[in-house]
Short mmCIF file of C-alpha atoms in Angstrom, two decimals:
data_model
loop_
_atom_site.label_atom_id
_atom_site.label_comp_id
_atom_site.label_asym_id
_atom_site.label_seq_id
_atom_site.Cartn_x
_atom_site.Cartn_y
_atom_site.Cartn_z
CA MET A 1 -28.93 7.83 24.79
CA ASP A 2 -29.18 4.88 27.17
CA ALA A 3 -26.23 2.72 28.29
CA THR A 4 -26.94 -0.04 25.75
CA GLU A 5 -27.05 2.42 22.86
CA ALA A 6 -23.82 4.06 24.07
CA GLN A 7 -22.11 0.65 24.22
CA ARG A 8 -23.32 -0.18 20.72
CA THR A 9 -22.05 3.15 19.41
CA HIS A 10 -18.71 2.61 21.12
CA ALA A 11 -18.40 -0.94 19.70
CA LEU A 12 -19.19 0.21 16.17
CA ALA A 13 -16.64 3.01 16.43
CA ALA A 14 -14.00 0.51 17.60
CA LEU A 15 -14.80 -1.81 14.68
CA ARG A 16 -14.36 1.07 12.23
CA GLN A 17 -10.81 1.52 13.59
CA GLN A 18 -9.91 -2.17 13.20
CA THR A 19 -7.53 -3.20 10.42
CA ILE A 20 -5.98 -6.49 9.37
CA GLU A 21 -2.53 -7.46 8.13
CA LEU A 22 -2.56 -9.72 5.10
CA PRO A 23 0.02 -12.52 4.94
CA SER A 24 1.98 -12.50 1.69
CA TRP A 25 1.72 -16.29 1.44
CA ALA A 26 -2.03 -15.91 0.90
CA PHE A 27 -1.27 -14.58 -2.58
CA GLY A 28 1.03 -17.39 -3.72
CA ASN A 29 0.49 -20.84 -5.12
CA SER A 30 -0.65 -23.42 -2.63
CA GLY A 31 -0.18 -27.12 -2.34
CA THR A 32 1.56 -29.76 -0.29
CA ARG A 33 5.12 -30.94 0.06
CA PHE A 34 4.41 -33.28 -2.87
CA LYS A 35 2.89 -30.87 -5.38
CA VAL A 36 2.23 -27.15 -5.81
CA PHE A 37 -0.98 -26.28 -7.61
CA GLY A 38 -0.20 -23.30 -9.82
CA THR A 39 -2.83 -20.94 -11.15
CA PRO A 40 -2.66 -18.27 -13.86
CA GLY A 41 -2.03 -14.78 -12.52
CA THR A 42 -0.37 -15.94 -9.31
CA PRO A 43 2.28 -13.49 -8.08
CA ARG A 44 5.81 -14.52 -9.00
CA ASP A 45 7.71 -12.44 -6.45
CA PRO A 46 7.21 -10.34 -3.29
CA PHE A 47 6.63 -7.18 -5.35
CA GLU A 48 3.66 -8.78 -7.10
CA LYS A 49 2.35 -10.15 -3.79
CA VAL A 50 2.44 -6.64 -2.31
CA SER A 51 0.64 -5.34 -5.41
CA ASP A 52 -2.12 -7.91 -4.96
CA ALA A 53 -2.39 -7.11 -1.24
CA ALA A 54 -2.67 -3.41 -2.08
CA GLN A 55 -5.54 -4.22 -4.43
CA VAL A 56 -7.35 -6.00 -1.58
CA HIS A 57 -6.82 -2.89 0.56
CA ARG A 58 -8.21 -0.66 -2.19
CA TYR A 59 -11.34 -2.83 -2.35
CA THR A 60 -11.85 -3.21 1.41
CA GLY A 61 -10.13 -0.27 3.08
CA ILE A 62 -9.20 -2.45 6.09
CA ALA A 63 -5.94 -4.15 5.07
CA PRO A 64 -3.16 -1.53 5.07
CA ARG A 65 -0.28 -3.90 5.99
CA VAL A 66 1.37 -6.93 4.38
CA SER A 67 3.22 -9.53 6.43
CA LEU A 68 6.21 -10.99 4.58
CA HIS A 69 7.20 -14.63 4.95
CA ILE A 70 10.88 -15.51 4.92
CA PRO A 71 12.52 -17.30 3.12
CA TRP A 72 9.91 -17.06 0.34
CA ASP A 73 9.83 -13.27 0.30
CA LEU A 74 13.58 -12.61 0.22
CA VAL A 75 14.58 -9.61 -1.89
CA GLU A 76 17.89 -7.84 -2.40
CA ASP A 77 16.57 -4.43 -1.34
CA TYR A 78 13.85 -4.24 1.31
CA GLY A 79 13.88 -0.45 1.06
CA LYS A 80 12.80 -0.79 -2.55
CA LEU A 81 10.03 -3.23 -1.54
CA ALA A 82 8.87 -0.86 1.22
CA ALA A 83 8.84 2.05 -1.25
CA HIS A 84 6.83 -0.08 -3.70
CA ALA A 85 4.34 -0.83 -0.93
CA ALA A 86 4.09 2.84 0.05
CA ASP A 87 3.49 3.83 -3.58
CA LEU A 88 0.53 1.42 -3.56
CA GLY A 89 -0.89 2.71 -0.27
CA VAL A 90 0.17 -0.15 2.04
CA THR A 91 3.09 -0.86 4.37
CA ILE A 92 5.21 -3.87 5.23
CA GLY A 93 4.16 -5.27 8.59
CA MET A 94 5.45 -8.20 10.58
CA VAL A 95 7.70 -10.95 9.27
CA ASN A 96 6.49 -14.56 9.46
CA ALA A 97 3.35 -13.50 11.32
#
């Protein structure tokens, strides 16, 4: 194997190790300060956002973490949210990433 092929192999192996962290706000309604544009099926709370993020991870295999956004993702029991995430095969990552 020549140096170029070795570099290519190394780069592809590094890419296979790469993962992303999905922001929870990506699963909510969007809009402006004047109007929010709601859509059917939009998550209503952080538990549903984590569930949607876990579905993305199941489809892609590269998104094992969810970044929460405070104050929109406040819950009474973060241990319960973390357990919910673990049950779905993802973890809670950074806050306000």
